[in-house]
Tab-separated table of C-alpha atoms in Angstrom:
chain	number	residue	atom	x	y	z
A	1	MET	CA	116.219	76.853	97.210
A	2	ASN	CA	116.574	76.804	101.206
A	3	LEU	CA	119.104	79.378	101.809
A	4	PRO	CA	121.331	78.148	104.760
A	5	LEU	CA	121.086	80.051	108.271
A	6	PHE	CA	124.476	81.279	109.570
A	7	SER	CA	123.252	79.811	112.798
A	8	ALA	CA	123.124	76.634	111.697
A	9	VAL	CA	125.880	76.305	109.664
A	10	GLN	CA	129.313	75.160	111.437
A	11	VAL	CA	133.225	75.214	110.105
A	12	GLY	CA	134.083	71.681	108.341
A	13	ASP	CA	130.428	71.258	106.930
A	14	VAL	CA	130.787	70.679	103.148
A	15	LEU	CA	128.614	71.689	100.244
A	16	PRO	CA	126.586	69.191	97.854
A	17	ALA	CA	129.104	68.126	95.555
A	18	LEU	CA	128.927	68.848	91.741
A	19	THR	CA	130.404	66.074	89.436
A	20	LEU	CA	130.513	66.843	85.830
A	21	PRO	CA	130.649	64.342	82.962
A	22	PRO	CA	133.783	63.599	81.111
A	23	VAL	CA	135.507	66.647	79.888
A	24	SER	CA	134.420	66.434	75.627
A	25	ARG	CA	135.982	68.413	73.149
A	26	HIS	CA	132.310	69.378	72.155
A	27	THR	CA	131.858	71.100	75.715
A	28	LEU	CA	135.229	72.795	74.766
A	29	ALA	CA	134.246	74.215	71.690
A	30	LEU	CA	130.430	75.190	73.370
A	31	PHE	CA	132.437	77.223	76.014
A	32	ALA	CA	135.144	78.641	73.617
A	33	GLY	CA	131.693	80.423	71.598
A	34	GLY	CA	129.570	81.040	74.646
A	35	SER	CA	132.792	82.761	76.835
A	36	GLY	CA	134.540	84.373	74.341
A	37	ASP	CA	137.319	82.699	74.655
A	38	HIS	CA	138.418	82.259	71.229
A	39	ASN	CA	141.934	81.077	71.971
A	40	PRO	CA	142.768	78.238	69.676
A	41	LEU	CA	144.685	76.031	72.274
A	42	HIS	CA	141.524	75.174	73.398
A	43	ILE	CA	139.634	73.701	70.188
A	44	ASP	CA	141.919	73.380	67.784
A	45	PHE	CA	143.983	70.127	67.654
A	46	ASP	CA	146.645	71.459	65.075
A	47	PHE	CA	147.303	74.666	66.903
A	48	ALA	CA	147.737	72.763	70.388
A	49	ARG	CA	150.027	70.312	68.717
A	50	GLN	CA	152.389	73.258	66.877
A	51	ALA	CA	152.440	75.299	70.217
A	52	GLY	CA	154.061	71.824	72.154
A	53	PHE	CA	150.771	70.301	73.765
A	54	ALA	CA	149.622	66.846	73.245
A	55	ASP	CA	146.448	68.030	72.904
A	56	VAL	CA	144.161	70.651	73.504
A	57	PHE	CA	142.720	71.204	77.042
A	58	ALA	CA	140.082	72.895	79.424
A	59	GLN	CA	139.812	76.715	79.274
A	60	GLY	CA	140.455	77.304	82.976
A	61	MET	CA	137.338	79.661	82.788
A	62	LEU	CA	135.420	76.314	81.986
A	63	GLY	CA	136.470	74.673	85.400
A	64	MET	CA	135.860	78.347	87.398
A	65	ALA	CA	132.272	78.356	85.611
A	66	TRP	CA	131.440	74.892	87.158
A	67	LEU	CA	133.109	75.914	90.826
A	68	GLY	CA	130.595	78.792	90.125
A	69	ARG	CA	127.487	76.093	89.930
A	70	LEU	CA	128.623	74.447	93.074
A	71	LEU	CA	128.210	78.127	94.715
A	72	THR	CA	124.825	78.860	93.484
A	73	GLY	CA	123.746	75.284	93.899
A	74	TRP	CA	124.249	75.733	97.603
A	75	VAL	CA	122.978	79.328	97.865
A	76	PRO	CA	121.661	81.948	95.585
A	77	GLN	CA	124.091	83.799	93.425
A	78	ALA	CA	123.065	87.158	95.030
A	79	GLN	CA	124.419	85.722	98.536
A	80	LEU	CA	128.358	85.270	96.736
A	81	ARG	CA	130.093	88.537	97.754
A	82	GLN	CA	133.740	87.511	96.353
A	83	TRP	CA	135.771	84.544	95.129
A	84	SER	CA	138.937	83.877	93.489
A	85	VAL	CA	140.596	80.547	92.772
A	86	ARG	CA	144.140	79.478	91.479
A	87	PHE	CA	144.585	77.611	88.272
A	88	THR	CA	147.027	74.375	89.641
A	89	ALA	CA	146.695	71.963	86.769
A	90	VAL	CA	145.669	71.744	83.251
A	91	THR	CA	142.574	69.725	82.847
A	92	HIS	CA	142.088	67.286	79.912
A	93	VAL	CA	139.622	66.121	77.717
A	94	GLY	CA	138.343	63.031	79.171
A	95	ASP	CA	138.851	64.532	82.840
A	96	VAL	CA	136.056	63.132	85.462
A	97	LEU	CA	135.639	66.177	87.477
A	98	THR	CA	134.445	66.784	90.971
A	99	CYS	CA	133.694	70.509	92.427
A	100	GLN	CA	133.761	70.565	95.984
A	101	GLY	CA	133.417	72.701	98.857
A	102	ARG	CA	133.891	73.205	102.691
A	103	VAL	CA	133.332	75.623	105.249
A	104	VAL	CA	136.142	77.259	106.915
A	105	GLU	CA	135.462	79.917	108.929
A	106	LYS	CA	132.279	82.184	110.254
A	107	GLN	CA	132.870	85.858	110.183
A	108	ASP	CA	130.268	87.244	112.562
A	109	ARG	CA	128.651	90.217	111.390
A	110	ALA	CA	130.983	93.385	111.684
A	111	ALA	CA	130.506	96.876	111.083
A	112	ALA	CA	131.822	96.938	108.136
A	113	THR	CA	130.055	94.417	106.295
A	114	ASP	CA	126.692	94.488	108.505
A	115	GLU	CA	126.179	90.852	107.342
A	116	ASP	CA	127.094	87.322	108.933
A	117	ARG	CA	129.350	85.504	106.097
A	118	VAL	CA	130.943	82.037	105.717
A	119	ARG	CA	134.374	81.489	104.195
A	120	VAL	CA	134.143	78.272	102.125
A	121	ALA	CA	137.506	76.877	100.581
A	122	ILE	CA	136.593	75.290	97.277
A	123	GLU	CA	138.247	72.867	94.708
A	124	MET	CA	137.811	70.638	91.236
A	125	VAL	CA	139.572	67.735	91.492
A	126	ASP	CA	139.885	64.619	88.849
A	127	ALA	CA	139.313	61.273	89.991
A	128	ARG	CA	142.735	60.482	90.904
A	129	GLY	CA	142.115	63.169	93.156
A	130	GLU	CA	144.555	65.898	91.225
A	131	VAL	CA	143.224	69.432	92.229
A	132	LYS	CA	143.098	71.573	88.925
A	133	ILE	CA	141.532	74.885	90.540
A	134	ALA	CA	141.709	75.797	93.872
A	135	GLY	CA	140.326	78.718	96.036
A	136	GLU	CA	138.259	80.592	98.589
A	137	ALA	CA	134.774	81.922	98.618
A	138	LEU	CA	132.896	84.530	100.775
A	139	VAL	CA	129.122	83.880	101.123
A	140	ALA	CA	126.578	85.904	103.492
A	141	LEU	CA	124.331	84.140	105.384
A	142	PRO	CA	120.856	85.210	106.877
A	143	ASP	CA	121.094	84.827	110.717
A	144	GLY	CA	117.593	83.567	110.836
A	145	THR	CA	116.594	86.274	113.111
A	146	ALA	CA	116.512	89.267	110.515
B	1	MET	CA	160.939	89.890	78.924
B	2	ILE	CA	157.992	92.312	79.189
B	3	ASP	CA	158.510	95.922	79.617
B	4	THR	CA	157.376	96.516	83.093
B	5	ARG	CA	156.649	99.896	81.652
B	6	TRP	CA	153.301	99.123	80.609
B	7	ILE	CA	152.142	98.745	84.276
B	8	GLY	CA	149.578	101.089	85.562
B	9	GLU	CA	148.516	101.152	81.611
B	10	THR	CA	144.776	100.715	80.861
B	11	LEU	CA	143.409	98.878	78.639
B	12	PRO	CA	140.520	100.180	75.682
B	13	PRO	CA	137.018	100.238	77.829
B	14	ALA	CA	134.989	97.764	76.571
B	15	GLU	CA	131.396	97.641	76.205
B	16	LEU	CA	129.023	94.890	76.428
B	17	THR	CA	125.270	94.343	76.580
B	18	LEU	CA	123.768	91.348	78.053
B	19	GLU	CA	121.479	89.324	75.662
B	20	ARG	CA	119.165	86.762	77.199
B	21	GLY	CA	120.479	84.283	73.779
B	22	ARG	CA	124.316	84.398	74.946
B	23	LEU	CA	123.402	83.936	78.707
B	24	ARG	CA	121.205	80.758	77.698
B	25	PHE	CA	124.239	79.578	75.334
B	26	PHE	CA	126.722	80.149	78.304
B	27	ALA	CA	124.367	78.140	80.710
B	28	LYS	CA	124.220	75.774	77.921
B	29	ALA	CA	128.223	75.254	77.847
B	30	ILE	CA	128.879	74.789	81.425
B	31	GLY	CA	126.151	72.547	81.746
B	32	GLU	CA	123.917	75.026	84.100
B	33	THR	CA	120.211	73.134	84.973
B	34	ASP	CA	119.186	75.827	87.813
B	35	PRO	CA	115.986	76.970	85.750
B	36	VAL	CA	116.988	80.759	87.029
B	37	TYR	CA	119.613	81.103	84.457
B	38	VAL	CA	117.559	79.653	81.430
B	39	ASP	CA	114.016	80.352	81.954
B	40	LEU	CA	112.396	83.677	82.220
B	41	GLU	CA	109.537	83.015	84.015
B	42	ALA	CA	111.391	80.987	86.620
B	43	ALA	CA	114.182	83.950	86.949
B	44	ARG	CA	111.003	86.265	87.159
B	45	ALA	CA	109.129	84.041	90.340
B	46	ALA	CA	112.691	83.985	92.014
B	47	GLY	CA	112.626	87.740	92.279
B	48	HIS	CA	114.869	88.496	89.168
B	49	PRO	CA	114.309	91.399	86.762
B	50	ASP	CA	115.549	89.171	84.266
B	51	LEU	CA	117.901	86.420	83.126
B	52	PRO	CA	120.846	86.757	85.836
B	53	ALA	CA	124.884	86.718	84.519
B	54	PRO	CA	126.254	83.420	86.200
B	55	PRO	CA	129.041	84.207	88.381
B	56	THR	CA	131.749	83.908	86.040
B	57	PHE	CA	130.214	85.831	83.135
B	58	LEU	CA	131.847	89.229	84.202
B	59	PHE	CA	134.830	87.683	82.340
B	60	ALA	CA	133.434	87.251	79.247
B	61	ALA	CA	133.074	91.176	78.915
B	62	GLU	CA	136.745	91.323	79.664
B	63	LEU	CA	137.396	89.008	76.950
B	64	ASP	CA	135.305	90.876	74.531
B	65	ALA	CA	137.118	93.698	75.603
B	66	GLY	CA	140.213	91.946	73.686
B	67	ALA	CA	141.817	91.812	76.948
B	68	ALA	CA	144.041	88.558	75.585
B	69	PHE	CA	144.548	89.488	72.427
B	70	TRP	CA	145.484	93.342	73.362
B	71	LEU	CA	148.482	91.661	75.687
B	72	VAL	CA	149.698	89.449	72.844
B	73	ALA	CA	150.153	92.554	70.298
B	74	ARG	CA	150.999	94.832	72.918
B	75	LEU	CA	152.850	92.929	75.155
B	76	GLY	CA	154.894	91.074	72.661
B	77	VAL	CA	153.737	87.800	74.001
B	78	PRO	CA	152.178	84.732	72.085
B	79	LEU	CA	148.756	83.388	73.027
B	80	ALA	CA	150.243	79.713	72.887
B	81	ARG	CA	152.485	80.888	75.128
B	82	ILE	CA	150.298	82.528	77.843
B	83	LEU	CA	148.496	80.724	80.475
B	84	HIS	CA	145.418	81.868	83.347
B	85	GLY	CA	147.100	81.629	86.627
B	86	GLU	CA	144.250	83.151	88.666
B	87	GLN	CA	141.281	84.610	88.583
B	88	GLY	CA	138.609	86.750	91.219
B	89	PHE	CA	135.631	88.254	91.393
B	90	ALA	CA	134.134	90.621	93.526
B	91	TYR	CA	130.405	91.788	93.468
B	92	GLU	CA	128.137	94.818	94.071
B	93	ARG	CA	125.107	93.141	92.595
B	94	LEU	CA	123.549	90.780	90.081
B	95	VAL	CA	123.714	91.783	86.551
B	96	TYR	CA	120.856	91.053	84.053
B	97	ALA	CA	120.245	90.356	80.608
B	98	GLY	CA	119.449	93.724	79.069
B	99	GLU	CA	121.964	95.656	80.748
B	100	THR	CA	124.841	97.199	79.435
B	101	LEU	CA	128.016	97.293	81.233
B	102	ALA	CA	131.587	98.553	80.464
B	103	VAL	CA	134.666	97.400	81.595
B	104	HIS	CA	137.889	99.196	82.701
B	105	THR	CA	141.187	97.370	82.806
B	106	ARG	CA	144.503	97.998	83.929
B	107	ILE	CA	147.913	96.375	84.158
B	108	ALA	CA	148.322	96.484	87.745
B	109	ASP	CA	151.341	94.588	87.820
B	110	ILE	CA	154.438	92.987	85.891
B	111	TYR	CA	156.950	90.630	87.531
B	112	THR	CA	158.925	87.350	86.447
B	113	LYS	CA	159.893	84.350	88.950
B	114	ARG	CA	162.870	81.773	88.404
B	115	ASN	CA	165.048	84.139	86.508
B	116	GLY	CA	162.462	85.192	83.948
B	117	ALA	CA	161.384	81.682	83.015
B	118	LEU	CA	158.138	82.672	83.984
B	119	GLU	CA	156.780	86.331	83.706
B	120	PHE	CA	152.997	87.486	85.162
B	121	VAL	CA	150.853	89.776	84.389
B	122	VAL	CA	148.270	91.451	86.390
B	123	LEU	CA	145.054	92.891	85.513
B	124	GLU	CA	142.509	94.327	87.478
B	125	SER	CA	139.043	95.503	86.182
B	126	ARG	CA	135.991	97.479	87.027
B	127	VAL	CA	132.767	96.855	85.859
B	128	VAL	CA	130.099	99.656	85.713
B	129	ASP	CA	126.551	99.588	84.819
B	130	ALA	CA	125.126	101.998	82.298
B	131	HIS	CA	124.787	104.735	85.188
B	132	GLY	CA	127.708	104.213	85.988
B	133	ALA	CA	127.526	102.594	89.179
B	134	ALA	CA	130.348	99.570	89.848
B	135	VAL	CA	128.433	96.242	89.676
B	136	GLY	CA	131.808	94.231	90.198
B	137	SER	CA	135.149	93.870	89.890
B	138	GLN	CA	137.890	91.326	88.875
B	139	ARG	CA	141.472	90.392	89.219
B	140	SER	CA	143.426	88.240	86.338
B	141	VAL	CA	146.694	86.699	86.870
B	142	TRP	CA	148.681	85.651	83.279
B	143	VAL	CA	151.476	83.564	83.044
B	144	ALA	CA	153.620	83.303	80.083
B	145	ARG	CA	156.028	80.711	79.977
B	146	HIS	CA	159.315	81.441	78.850
B	147	PRO	CA	160.573	79.065	75.532
B	148	ALA	CA	162.334	77.306	77.709
B	149	ALA	CA	159.895	76.434	80.311
B	150	SER	CA	157.984	73.508	80.008
B	151	LEU	CA	154.406	73.427	81.092
B	152	THR	CA	154.924	71.443	84.232
B	153	GLU	CA	157.037	74.581	85.427
B	154	ALA	CA	153.937	76.992	84.439
B	155	THR	CA	151.427	75.338	86.539
């Protein structure tokens, strides 16, 4: 993986987008087991209906894991310092999702951190453009002279 | 209403040993195709001692701590009424298969919005390695819907 250099990255640069196959019940079931989130709202249609939902829906952390793939597809994971997201809309079975990111700020090396960092706005949207998850990540980048 | 006396309460500490099989299963579940996360040789070729845990995997440790179910039992909030509002991570270093991590979670805040129609519980966790050194932290905001509030209002 070629690590982008801090000096070469500009505000407004976009990350290579990650487009996902339509959300399936199979994926929700696998993620329940893999993540340890056994909440039946995501895998048991009967439970979801009884709770007042029309159908099961995706675990929020499944979407965040996909946003994680967006970030680690751009830089090695060790460069990721911190990130946070808000879950703004429910992801439904059949949704076709895209994860995208954009550099919104360059933070020059500071005494407190001793490294150059960029702030990246990230979001997961469906085919109609509805934002399902939105957030930000702080990523350390080499300056190319070290 | 959730009793605000729970603010500051610590959850039972949890231990999670990262297993290669679990990490590979997690990678499969999220469609991860980067061999670094599933192929030991690829991971080592990239300079890792073993398979690394992906960025959100620490959350599984918190779930294994039974955080959600502890909330249900202690705070009196039915699982069907809880939604995940926000999630954040900060990292000191990567963690790898073979490591045993401990998660220490506390209830950082409890507050309501819309005259109590929505209740918020903020959890903050420190994750430490077998030597007690910090490897990262996470922050979760959970939203409990009052029965009268619709899903649309909650999101």
